[in-house]
Short mmCIF file of N, CA and C in Angstrom, two decimals:
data_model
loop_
_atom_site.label_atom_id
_atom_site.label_comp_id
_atom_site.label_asym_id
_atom_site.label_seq_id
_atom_site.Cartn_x
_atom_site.Cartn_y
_atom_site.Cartn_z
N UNK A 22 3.01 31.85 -58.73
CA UNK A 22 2.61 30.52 -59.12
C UNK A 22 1.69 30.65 -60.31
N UNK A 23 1.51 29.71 -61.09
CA UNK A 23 1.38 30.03 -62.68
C UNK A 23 0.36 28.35 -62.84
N UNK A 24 -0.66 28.32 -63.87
CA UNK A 24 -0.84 26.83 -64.11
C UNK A 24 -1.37 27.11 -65.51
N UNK A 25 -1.13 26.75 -66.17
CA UNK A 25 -0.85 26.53 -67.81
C UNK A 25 -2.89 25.85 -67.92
N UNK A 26 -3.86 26.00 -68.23
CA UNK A 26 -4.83 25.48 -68.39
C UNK A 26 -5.36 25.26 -69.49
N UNK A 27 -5.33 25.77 -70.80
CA UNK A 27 -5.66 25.32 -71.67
C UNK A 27 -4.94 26.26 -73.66
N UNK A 28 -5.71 25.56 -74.11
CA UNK A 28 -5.55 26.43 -75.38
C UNK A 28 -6.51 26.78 -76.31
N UNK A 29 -6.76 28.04 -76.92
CA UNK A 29 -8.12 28.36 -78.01
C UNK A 29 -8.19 27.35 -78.58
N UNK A 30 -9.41 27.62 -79.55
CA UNK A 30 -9.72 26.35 -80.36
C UNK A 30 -8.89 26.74 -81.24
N UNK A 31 -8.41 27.76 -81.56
CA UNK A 31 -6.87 28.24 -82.64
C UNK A 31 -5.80 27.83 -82.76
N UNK A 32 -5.78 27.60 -81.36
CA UNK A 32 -4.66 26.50 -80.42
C UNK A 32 -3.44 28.60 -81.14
N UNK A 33 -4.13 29.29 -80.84
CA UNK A 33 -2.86 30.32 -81.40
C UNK A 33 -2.79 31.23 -79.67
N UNK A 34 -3.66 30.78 -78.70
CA UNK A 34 -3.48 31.36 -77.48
C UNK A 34 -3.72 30.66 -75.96
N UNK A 35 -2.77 30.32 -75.02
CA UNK A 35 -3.07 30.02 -73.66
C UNK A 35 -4.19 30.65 -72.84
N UNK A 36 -4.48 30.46 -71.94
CA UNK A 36 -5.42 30.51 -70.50
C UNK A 36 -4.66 30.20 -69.37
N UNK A 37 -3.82 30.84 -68.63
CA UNK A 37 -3.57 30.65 -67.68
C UNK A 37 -4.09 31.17 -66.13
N UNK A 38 -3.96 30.44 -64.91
CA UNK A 38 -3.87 31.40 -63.50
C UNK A 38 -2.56 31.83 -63.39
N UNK A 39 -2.87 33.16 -62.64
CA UNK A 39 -1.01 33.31 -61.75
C UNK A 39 -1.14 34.32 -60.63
N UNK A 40 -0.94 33.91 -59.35
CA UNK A 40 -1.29 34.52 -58.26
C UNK A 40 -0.21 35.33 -58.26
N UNK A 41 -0.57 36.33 -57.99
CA UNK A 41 0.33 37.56 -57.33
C UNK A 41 0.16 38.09 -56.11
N UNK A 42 0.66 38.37 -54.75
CA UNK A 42 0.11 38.52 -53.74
C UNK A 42 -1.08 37.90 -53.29
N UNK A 43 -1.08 36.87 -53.57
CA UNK A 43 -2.63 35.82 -53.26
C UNK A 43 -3.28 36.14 -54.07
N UNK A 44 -3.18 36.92 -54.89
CA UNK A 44 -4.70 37.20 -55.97
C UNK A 44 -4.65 36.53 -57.01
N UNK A 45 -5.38 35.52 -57.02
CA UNK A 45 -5.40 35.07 -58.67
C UNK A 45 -5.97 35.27 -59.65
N UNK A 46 -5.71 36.00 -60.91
CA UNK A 46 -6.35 36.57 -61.92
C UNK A 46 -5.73 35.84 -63.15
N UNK A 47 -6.55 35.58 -64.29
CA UNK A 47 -6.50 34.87 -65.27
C UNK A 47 -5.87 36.02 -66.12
N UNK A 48 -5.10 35.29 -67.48
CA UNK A 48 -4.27 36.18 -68.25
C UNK A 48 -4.84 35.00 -69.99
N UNK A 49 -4.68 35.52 -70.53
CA UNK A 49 -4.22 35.03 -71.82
C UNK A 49 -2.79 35.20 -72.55
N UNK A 50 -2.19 34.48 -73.07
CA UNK A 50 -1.00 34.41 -73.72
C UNK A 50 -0.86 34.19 -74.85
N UNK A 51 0.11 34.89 -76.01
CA UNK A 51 0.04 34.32 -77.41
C UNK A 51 1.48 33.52 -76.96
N UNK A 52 2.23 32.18 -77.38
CA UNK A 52 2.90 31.64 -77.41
C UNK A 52 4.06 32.21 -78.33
N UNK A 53 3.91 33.10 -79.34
CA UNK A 53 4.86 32.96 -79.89
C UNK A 53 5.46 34.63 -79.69
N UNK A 54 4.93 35.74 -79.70
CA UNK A 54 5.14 36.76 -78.56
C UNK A 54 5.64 36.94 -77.30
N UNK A 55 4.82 35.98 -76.50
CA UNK A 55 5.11 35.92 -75.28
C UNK A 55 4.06 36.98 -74.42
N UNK A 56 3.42 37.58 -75.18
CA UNK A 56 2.56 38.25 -74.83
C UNK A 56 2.00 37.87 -73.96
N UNK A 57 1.44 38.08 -72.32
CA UNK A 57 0.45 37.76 -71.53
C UNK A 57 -0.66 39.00 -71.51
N UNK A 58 -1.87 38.97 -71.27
CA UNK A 58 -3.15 39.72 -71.41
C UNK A 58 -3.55 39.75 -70.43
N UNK A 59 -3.94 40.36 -69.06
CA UNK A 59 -4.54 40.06 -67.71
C UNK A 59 -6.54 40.16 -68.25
N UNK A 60 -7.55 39.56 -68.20
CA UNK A 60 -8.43 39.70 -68.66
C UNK A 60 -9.21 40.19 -67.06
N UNK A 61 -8.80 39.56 -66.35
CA UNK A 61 -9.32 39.94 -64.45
C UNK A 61 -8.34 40.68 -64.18
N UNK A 62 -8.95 41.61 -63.32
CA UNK A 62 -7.84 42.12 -62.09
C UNK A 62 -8.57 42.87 -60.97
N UNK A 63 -9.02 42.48 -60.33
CA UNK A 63 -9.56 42.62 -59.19
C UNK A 63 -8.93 41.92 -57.99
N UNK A 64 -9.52 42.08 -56.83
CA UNK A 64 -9.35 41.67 -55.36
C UNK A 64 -9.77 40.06 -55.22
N UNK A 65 -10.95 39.96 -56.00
CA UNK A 65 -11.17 38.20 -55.90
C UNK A 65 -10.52 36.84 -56.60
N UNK A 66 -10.91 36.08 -56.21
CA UNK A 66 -9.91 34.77 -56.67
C UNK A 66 -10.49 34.25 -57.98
N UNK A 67 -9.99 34.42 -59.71
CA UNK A 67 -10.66 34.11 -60.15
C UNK A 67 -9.76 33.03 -60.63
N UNK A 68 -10.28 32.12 -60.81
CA UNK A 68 -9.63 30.92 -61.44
C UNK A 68 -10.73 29.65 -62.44
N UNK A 69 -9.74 28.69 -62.65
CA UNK A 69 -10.58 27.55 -63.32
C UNK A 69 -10.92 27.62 -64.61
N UNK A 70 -10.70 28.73 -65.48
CA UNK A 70 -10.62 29.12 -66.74
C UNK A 70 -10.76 27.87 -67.74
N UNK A 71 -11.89 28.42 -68.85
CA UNK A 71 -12.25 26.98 -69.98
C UNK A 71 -12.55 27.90 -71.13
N UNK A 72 -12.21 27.66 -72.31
CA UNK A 72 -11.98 28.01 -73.26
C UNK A 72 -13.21 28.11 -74.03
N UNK A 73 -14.28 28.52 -74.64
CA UNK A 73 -15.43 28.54 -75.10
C UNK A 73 -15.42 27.53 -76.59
N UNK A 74 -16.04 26.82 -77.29
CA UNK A 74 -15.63 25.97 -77.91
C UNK A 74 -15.50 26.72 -79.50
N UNK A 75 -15.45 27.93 -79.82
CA UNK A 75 -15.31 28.67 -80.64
C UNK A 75 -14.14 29.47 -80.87
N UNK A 76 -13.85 29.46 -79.27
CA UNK A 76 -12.58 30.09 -78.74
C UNK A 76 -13.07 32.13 -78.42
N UNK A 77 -13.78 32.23 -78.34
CA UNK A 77 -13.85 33.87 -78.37
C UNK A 77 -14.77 34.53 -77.19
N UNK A 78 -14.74 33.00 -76.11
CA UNK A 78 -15.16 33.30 -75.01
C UNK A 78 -14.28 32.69 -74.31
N UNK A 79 -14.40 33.21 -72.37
CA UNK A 79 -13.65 32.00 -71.71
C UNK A 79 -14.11 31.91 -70.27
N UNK A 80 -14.84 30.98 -69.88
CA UNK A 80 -15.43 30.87 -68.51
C UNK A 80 -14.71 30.65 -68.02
N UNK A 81 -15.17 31.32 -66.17
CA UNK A 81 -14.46 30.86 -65.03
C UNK A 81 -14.80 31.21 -63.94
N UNK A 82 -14.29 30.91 -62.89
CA UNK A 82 -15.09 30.71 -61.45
C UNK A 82 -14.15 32.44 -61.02
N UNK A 83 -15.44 33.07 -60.20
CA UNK A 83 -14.64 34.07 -59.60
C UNK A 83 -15.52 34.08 -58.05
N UNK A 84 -15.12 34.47 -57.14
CA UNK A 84 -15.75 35.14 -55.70
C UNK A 84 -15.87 36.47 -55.63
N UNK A 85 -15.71 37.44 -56.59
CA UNK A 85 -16.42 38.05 -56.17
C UNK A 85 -17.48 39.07 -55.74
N UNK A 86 -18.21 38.12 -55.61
CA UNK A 86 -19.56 38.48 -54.80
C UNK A 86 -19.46 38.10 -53.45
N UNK A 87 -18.20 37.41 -53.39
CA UNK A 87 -18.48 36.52 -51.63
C UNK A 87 -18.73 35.24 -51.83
N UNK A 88 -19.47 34.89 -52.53
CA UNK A 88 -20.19 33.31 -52.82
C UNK A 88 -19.31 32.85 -54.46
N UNK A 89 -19.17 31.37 -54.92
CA UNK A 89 -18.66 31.36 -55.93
C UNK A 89 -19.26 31.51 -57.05
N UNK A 90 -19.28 32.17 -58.35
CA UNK A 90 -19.62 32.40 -59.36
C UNK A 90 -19.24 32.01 -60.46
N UNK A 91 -20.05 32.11 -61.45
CA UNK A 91 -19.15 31.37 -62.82
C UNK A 91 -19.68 32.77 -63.88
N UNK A 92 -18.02 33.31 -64.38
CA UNK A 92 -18.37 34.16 -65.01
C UNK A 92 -18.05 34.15 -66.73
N UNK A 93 -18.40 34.79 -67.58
CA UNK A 93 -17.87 34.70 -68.71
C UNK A 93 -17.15 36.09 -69.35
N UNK A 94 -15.90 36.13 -69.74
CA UNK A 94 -15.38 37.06 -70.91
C UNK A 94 -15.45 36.62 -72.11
N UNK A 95 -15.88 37.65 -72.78
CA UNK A 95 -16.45 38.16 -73.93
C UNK A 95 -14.99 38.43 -74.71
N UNK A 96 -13.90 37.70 -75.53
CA UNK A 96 -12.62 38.47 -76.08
C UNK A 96 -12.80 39.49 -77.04
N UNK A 97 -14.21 39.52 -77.82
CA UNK A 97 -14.39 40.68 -79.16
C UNK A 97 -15.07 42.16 -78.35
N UNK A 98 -15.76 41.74 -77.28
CA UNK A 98 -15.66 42.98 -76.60
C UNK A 98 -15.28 43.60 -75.51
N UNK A 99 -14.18 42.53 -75.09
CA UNK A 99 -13.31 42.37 -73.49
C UNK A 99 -13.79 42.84 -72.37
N UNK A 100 -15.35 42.20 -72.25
CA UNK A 100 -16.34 42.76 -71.26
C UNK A 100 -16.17 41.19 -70.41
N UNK A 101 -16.81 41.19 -68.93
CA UNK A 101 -16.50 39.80 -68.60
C UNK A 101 -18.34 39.85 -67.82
N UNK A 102 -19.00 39.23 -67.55
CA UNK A 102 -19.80 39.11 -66.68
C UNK A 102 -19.96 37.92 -65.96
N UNK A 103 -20.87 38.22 -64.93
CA UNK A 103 -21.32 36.69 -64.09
C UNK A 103 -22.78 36.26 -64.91
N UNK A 104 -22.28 35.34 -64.78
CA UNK A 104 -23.30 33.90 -65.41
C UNK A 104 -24.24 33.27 -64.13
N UNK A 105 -23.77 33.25 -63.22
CA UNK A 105 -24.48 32.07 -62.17
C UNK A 105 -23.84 32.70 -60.81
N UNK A 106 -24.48 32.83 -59.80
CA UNK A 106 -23.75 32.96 -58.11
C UNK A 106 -24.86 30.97 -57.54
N UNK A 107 -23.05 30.38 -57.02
CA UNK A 107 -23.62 29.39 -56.44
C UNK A 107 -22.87 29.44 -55.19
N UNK A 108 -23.83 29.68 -54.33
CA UNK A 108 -23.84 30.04 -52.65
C UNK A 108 -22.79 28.61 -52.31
N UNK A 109 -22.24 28.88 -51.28
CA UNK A 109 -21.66 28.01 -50.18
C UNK A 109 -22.10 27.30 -49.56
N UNK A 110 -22.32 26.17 -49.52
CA UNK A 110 -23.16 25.52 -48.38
C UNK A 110 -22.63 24.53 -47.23
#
């Protein structure tokens, strides 16, 4: 399962989810390649992906820590970190 979420401010690349065995990990896509990029790949659910308004970042919600988080990748140095852990309540 796949959901199309947005486009750079280049509008020259997608943001998508796509679960594979329940795991959902975010990818980037060039449209005219066809190229997909996995930027996650881990065990947790990362989803919700938003495009940074420059385009050379891209937030998104991941678990995991257990609790939900909002993390950011970095595309110039394809590093990703957490930004925020917001507990469950």
């Amino acid at each position: 399962m796949a959901f199309v979420v947005g486009c750079g401010s280049d509008i020259q690349n997608i943001v998508f989810v796509s679960e594979v065995d329940g795991d959902a990990e975010i990818y980037v896509v060039d449209p005219e390649s066809g190229v997909a990029e996995s930027i996650t790949d881990n065990r947790s659910q990362d989803t919700d992906p938003v495009w940074s308004p420059n385009g050379e970042q891209i937030l998104y919600v991941s678990d995991s820590s257990g609790d939900l988080e909002i993390s950011l990748f970095d595309r110039k140095s394809e590093h990703g970190s957490r930004l925020t852990n917001i507990s469950r309540r």
